[in-house]
mmCIF file of C-alpha atoms in Angstrom:
data_model
loop_
_atom_site.group_PDB
_atom_site.id
_atom_site.type_symbol
_atom_site.label_atom_id
_atom_site.label_comp_id
_atom_site.label_asym_id
_atom_site.label_seq_id
_atom_site.Cartn_x
_atom_site.Cartn_y
_atom_site.Cartn_z
ATOM 1 C CA UNK N 1 -0.366 -0.123 -0.111
ATOM 2 C CA UNK N 2 2.986 1.940 0.843
ATOM 3 C CA UNK N 3 4.214 1.938 -2.489
ATOM 4 C CA UNK N 4 1.178 2.599 -4.106
ATOM 5 C CA UNK N 5 1.053 6.008 -2.161
ATOM 6 C CA UNK N 6 4.174 6.887 -3.044
ATOM 7 C CA UNK N 7 3.864 6.472 -6.994
ATOM 8 C CA UNK N 8 -0.230 8.181 -6.755
ATOM 9 C CA UNK N 9 2.233 11.392 -4.754
ATOM 10 C CA UNK N 10 4.533 11.284 -7.688
ATOM 11 C CA UNK N 11 1.707 11.621 -10.542
ATOM 12 C CA UNK N 12 0.664 14.497 -8.564
ATOM 13 C CA UNK N 13 3.446 16.150 -7.781
ATOM 14 C CA UNK N 14 4.305 15.863 -11.924
ATOM 15 C CA UNK N 15 0.806 16.646 -12.641
ATOM 16 C CA UNK N 16 0.671 20.448 -11.301
ATOM 17 C CA UNK N 17 4.785 20.875 -11.853
ATOM 18 C CA UNK N 18 4.061 22.397 -15.510
ATOM 19 C CA UNK N 19 1.863 25.195 -13.597
ATOM 20 C CA UNK N 20 4.497 25.542 -11.112
ATOM 21 C CA UNK N 21 7.348 26.129 -13.957
ATOM 22 C CA UNK N 22 4.587 28.248 -16.268
ATOM 23 C CA UNK N 23 4.819 30.400 -13.154
ATOM 24 C CA UNK N 24 9.114 30.659 -12.464
ATOM 25 C CA UNK N 25 9.616 30.822 -15.931
ATOM 26 C CA UNK N 26 6.856 32.343 -18.386
ATOM 27 C CA UNK N 27 7.004 31.078 -22.477
ATOM 28 C CA UNK N 28 9.997 28.939 -23.186
ATOM 29 C CA UNK N 29 10.450 26.561 -20.591
ATOM 30 C CA UNK N 30 7.109 25.762 -19.879
ATOM 31 C CA UNK N 31 5.775 24.863 -23.107
ATOM 32 C CA UNK N 32 7.916 21.652 -22.801
ATOM 33 C CA UNK N 33 5.671 20.795 -19.660
ATOM 34 C CA UNK N 34 2.777 21.445 -21.478
ATOM 35 C CA UNK N 35 2.296 17.720 -22.461
ATOM 36 C CA UNK N 36 2.416 16.660 -18.550
ATOM 37 C CA UNK N 37 -0.638 18.626 -17.889
ATOM 38 C CA UNK N 38 -2.144 15.144 -19.131
ATOM 39 C CA UNK N 39 -1.406 13.181 -16.431
ATOM 40 C CA UNK N 40 -4.346 15.238 -14.315
ATOM 41 C CA UNK N 41 -6.625 13.402 -15.907
ATOM 42 C CA UNK N 42 -4.625 10.338 -14.444
ATOM 43 C CA UNK N 43 -5.312 12.067 -10.757
ATOM 44 C CA UNK N 44 -9.121 11.679 -11.795
ATOM 45 C CA UNK N 45 -8.411 7.644 -12.328
ATOM 46 C CA UNK N 46 -8.294 7.256 -7.937
ATOM 47 C CA UNK N 47 -11.830 8.050 -7.978
ATOM 48 C CA UNK N 48 -12.302 4.785 -9.101
ATOM 49 C CA UNK N 49 -11.925 2.953 -5.618
ATOM 50 C CA UNK N 50 -14.888 4.583 -4.458
ATOM 51 C CA UNK N 51 -17.055 3.442 -7.369
ATOM 52 C CA UNK N 52 -18.017 -0.130 -8.037
ATOM 53 C CA UNK N 53 -18.793 0.582 -12.029
ATOM 54 C CA UNK N 54 -15.286 1.380 -12.775
ATOM 55 C CA UNK N 55 -13.902 -1.134 -9.923
ATOM 56 C CA UNK N 56 -16.040 -3.317 -12.388
ATOM 57 C CA UNK N 57 -14.919 -1.723 -15.561
ATOM 58 C CA UNK N 58 -11.459 -2.319 -14.784
ATOM 59 C CA UNK N 59 -11.609 -5.557 -14.108
ATOM 60 C CA UNK N 60 -13.359 -6.749 -17.200
ATOM 61 C CA UNK N 61 -10.682 -4.734 -19.633
ATOM 62 C CA UNK N 62 -7.946 -6.418 -17.820
ATOM 63 C CA UNK N 63 -9.209 -10.081 -17.694
ATOM 64 C CA UNK N 64 -10.251 -9.086 -21.512
ATOM 65 C CA UNK N 65 -6.709 -7.562 -22.504
ATOM 66 C CA UNK N 66 -6.320 -10.443 -25.611
ATOM 67 C CA UNK N 67 -9.552 -9.354 -27.115
ATOM 68 C CA UNK N 68 -8.799 -6.097 -27.321
ATOM 69 C CA UNK N 69 -5.530 -6.587 -28.492
ATOM 70 C CA UNK N 70 -6.907 -8.857 -30.871
ATOM 71 C CA UNK N 71 -9.331 -6.150 -32.105
ATOM 72 C CA UNK N 72 -6.909 -3.163 -32.321
ATOM 73 C CA UNK N 73 -4.609 -5.621 -34.613
ATOM 74 C CA UNK N 74 -7.443 -6.880 -36.870
ATOM 75 C CA UNK N 75 -8.669 -3.155 -37.110
ATOM 76 C CA UNK N 76 -4.993 -1.698 -38.107
ATOM 77 C CA UNK N 77 -4.701 -4.218 -40.927
ATOM 78 C CA UNK N 78 -8.488 -3.251 -42.451
ATOM 79 C CA UNK N 79 -6.862 0.123 -41.995
ATOM 80 C CA UNK N 80 -3.928 -0.869 -44.119
ATOM 81 C CA UNK N 81 -5.626 -2.591 -46.124
ATOM 82 C CA UNK N 82 -8.358 -1.061 -47.433
ATOM 83 C CA UNK N 83 -7.116 2.409 -46.815
ATOM 84 C CA UNK N 84 -4.513 1.105 -49.952
ATOM 85 C CA UNK N 85 -7.350 -0.073 -51.658
ATOM 86 C CA UNK N 86 -9.139 3.238 -51.664
ATOM 87 C CA UNK N 87 -6.480 5.241 -52.803
ATOM 88 C CA UNK N 88 -5.509 3.405 -55.644
ATOM 89 C CA UNK N 89 -8.785 2.721 -56.555
ATOM 90 C CA UNK N 90 -9.739 6.812 -56.378
ATOM 91 C CA UNK N 91 -6.655 8.195 -55.696
ATOM 92 C CA UNK N 92 -6.131 9.844 -59.690
ATOM 93 C CA UNK N 93 -9.968 10.354 -59.809
ATOM 94 C CA UNK N 94 -10.863 11.786 -56.414
ATOM 95 C CA UNK N 95 -8.140 14.298 -54.971
ATOM 96 C CA UNK N 96 -9.587 13.280 -51.180
ATOM 97 C CA UNK N 97 -8.050 10.208 -51.859
ATOM 98 C CA UNK N 98 -4.523 10.915 -53.064
ATOM 99 C CA UNK N 99 -2.466 9.832 -50.228
ATOM 100 C CA UNK N 100 -2.680 6.394 -48.184
ATOM 101 C CA UNK N 101 -2.671 8.507 -44.905
ATOM 102 C CA UNK N 102 -5.624 10.416 -46.267
ATOM 103 C CA UNK N 103 -7.537 7.180 -47.411
ATOM 104 C CA UNK N 104 -6.738 5.413 -44.171
ATOM 105 C CA UNK N 105 -8.955 8.464 -42.505
ATOM 106 C CA UNK N 106 -11.175 7.110 -44.333
ATOM 107 C CA UNK N 107 -11.536 3.896 -43.840
ATOM 108 C CA UNK N 108 -11.455 4.850 -39.921
ATOM 109 C CA UNK N 109 -14.901 6.647 -39.729
ATOM 110 C CA UNK N 110 -16.292 4.429 -42.166
ATOM 111 C CA UNK N 111 -15.431 1.810 -40.166
ATOM 112 C CA UNK N 112 -16.566 3.637 -36.954
ATOM 113 C CA UNK N 113 -19.420 4.288 -38.661
ATOM 114 C CA UNK N 114 -19.071 7.619 -38.063
ATOM 115 C CA UNK N 115 -18.613 9.125 -41.345
ATOM 116 C CA UNK N 116 -18.615 12.788 -41.737
ATOM 117 C CA UNK N 117 -19.188 12.861 -45.309
ATOM 118 C CA UNK N 118 -16.337 14.484 -45.450
ATOM 119 C CA UNK N 119 -14.604 12.606 -48.280
ATOM 120 C CA UNK N 120 -16.240 9.509 -49.960
ATOM 121 C CA UNK N 121 -15.593 7.474 -53.322
ATOM 122 C CA UNK N 122 -17.124 8.396 -56.135
ATOM 123 C CA UNK N 123 -16.393 5.335 -58.547
ATOM 124 C CA UNK N 124 -18.380 2.224 -59.026
ATOM 125 C CA UNK N 125 -15.172 0.420 -57.537
ATOM 126 C CA UNK N 126 -14.529 2.641 -54.810
ATOM 127 C CA UNK N 127 -17.971 2.155 -53.778
ATOM 128 C CA UNK N 128 -17.792 -1.903 -53.576
ATOM 129 C CA UNK N 129 -14.657 -1.683 -51.588
ATOM 130 C CA UNK N 130 -16.261 1.098 -49.264
ATOM 131 C CA UNK N 131 -19.039 -1.582 -49.372
ATOM 132 C CA UNK N 132 -16.704 -3.860 -48.581
ATOM 133 C CA UNK N 133 -15.226 -2.032 -46.057
ATOM 134 C CA UNK N 134 -17.785 -1.745 -44.240
ATOM 135 C CA UNK N 135 -19.498 -5.220 -43.715
ATOM 136 C CA UNK N 136 -15.489 -6.440 -42.937
ATOM 137 C CA UNK N 137 -15.943 -3.958 -40.254
ATOM 138 C CA UNK N 138 -18.787 -5.371 -38.933
ATOM 139 C CA UNK N 139 -16.551 -8.316 -38.545
ATOM 140 C CA UNK N 140 -13.778 -7.320 -37.226
ATOM 141 C CA UNK N 141 -15.274 -5.328 -34.268
ATOM 142 C CA UNK N 142 -18.394 -7.986 -33.578
ATOM 143 C CA UNK N 143 -16.435 -10.655 -32.863
ATOM 144 C CA UNK N 144 -14.487 -9.574 -30.111
ATOM 145 C CA UNK N 145 -16.424 -6.850 -28.604
ATOM 146 C CA UNK N 146 -18.856 -10.021 -27.730
ATOM 147 C CA UNK N 147 -16.621 -11.539 -26.324
ATOM 148 C CA UNK N 148 -15.440 -8.295 -24.367
ATOM 149 C CA UNK N 149 -19.092 -8.048 -23.271
ATOM 150 C CA UNK N 150 -19.582 -11.473 -21.789
ATOM 151 C CA UNK N 151 -16.533 -10.985 -19.938
ATOM 152 C CA UNK N 152 -17.901 -7.648 -18.430
ATOM 153 C CA UNK N 153 -21.099 -9.571 -17.853
ATOM 154 C CA UNK N 154 -19.151 -13.112 -16.222
ATOM 155 C CA UNK N 155 -16.597 -10.180 -14.245
ATOM 156 C CA UNK N 156 -19.987 -8.103 -12.922
ATOM 157 C CA UNK N 157 -22.388 -11.118 -11.560
ATOM 158 C CA UNK N 158 -18.494 -12.219 -10.006
ATOM 159 C CA UNK N 159 -17.830 -8.998 -8.015
ATOM 160 C CA UNK N 160 -21.487 -8.687 -7.188
ATOM 161 C CA UNK N 161 -21.319 -12.603 -5.488
ATOM 162 C CA UNK N 162 -18.197 -11.381 -4.120
ATOM 163 C CA UNK N 163 -19.499 -8.021 -2.086
ATOM 164 C CA UNK N 164 -22.480 -10.593 -1.504
ATOM 165 C CA UNK N 165 -20.223 -12.730 0.266
ATOM 166 C CA UNK N 166 -18.563 -10.478 2.786
ATOM 167 C CA UNK N 167 -21.816 -8.572 3.643
ATOM 168 C CA UNK N 168 -22.897 -11.805 4.742
ATOM 169 C CA UNK N 169 -19.570 -12.949 6.084
ATOM 170 C CA UNK N 170 -19.419 -9.006 8.516
ATOM 171 C CA UNK N 171 -23.573 -10.106 9.019
ATOM 172 C CA UNK N 172 -22.740 -13.441 10.395
ATOM 173 C CA UNK N 173 -19.361 -12.269 12.620
ATOM 174 C CA UNK N 174 -22.136 -9.197 13.534
ATOM 175 C CA UNK N 175 -24.403 -11.431 14.972
ATOM 176 C CA UNK N 176 -21.858 -14.081 16.700
ATOM 177 C CA UNK N 177 -20.317 -10.895 18.506
ATOM 178 C CA UNK N 178 -24.045 -9.648 19.272
ATOM 179 C CA UNK N 179 -24.515 -13.190 21.188
ATOM 180 C CA UNK N 180 -21.330 -13.314 22.355
ATOM 181 C CA UNK N 181 -21.795 -9.982 24.143
ATOM 182 C CA UNK N 182 -25.649 -11.437 24.915
ATOM 183 C CA UNK N 183 -24.259 -14.750 27.104
ATOM 184 C CA UNK N 184 -21.318 -12.500 28.844
ATOM 185 C CA UNK N 185 -24.177 -10.097 29.943
ATOM 186 C CA UNK N 186 -26.140 -13.082 30.597
ATOM 187 C CA UNK N 187 -23.700 -15.329 32.786
ATOM 188 C CA UNK N 188 -22.353 -11.477 34.620
ATOM 189 C CA UNK N 189 -25.839 -11.066 36.335
#
């Protein structure tokens, strides 16, 4: 527990350090430490110990690490694959797809179902690739998500059962203490 508290204090210190450096050295060097301000968000995560819901989410995500890596891996492959395909199909005719990174942006937006509409395929081949991209996204995202959601449900039920067992043990201990104190008070009379 002491190790954890020292680590948390270190995060707190590093997260407020840029503010004080900015006061001491305005301009120049203070801009280097602006990135460290993001660590203030980490301080909010300490509230997780007071929230059962956040604890359950962290437990479920920690048990789903392999599924999350599977999801990220295949999503990355799909982005590269469909980004390259749409670039070569649309790149000369549509300036929105003039580079693979811009085409990859379209794939990310399409696969995440956001669909901004800032760029879209215009040729028949591009539309076919877009349709395949959307359909493959359903498989790439849907299959691992069902496993992750089932683990969240299992983790939730296991957490609730554990909390119920702890509460039951506490009640049994309290009732035994009450019986013992009643027995002691009745034998003393």
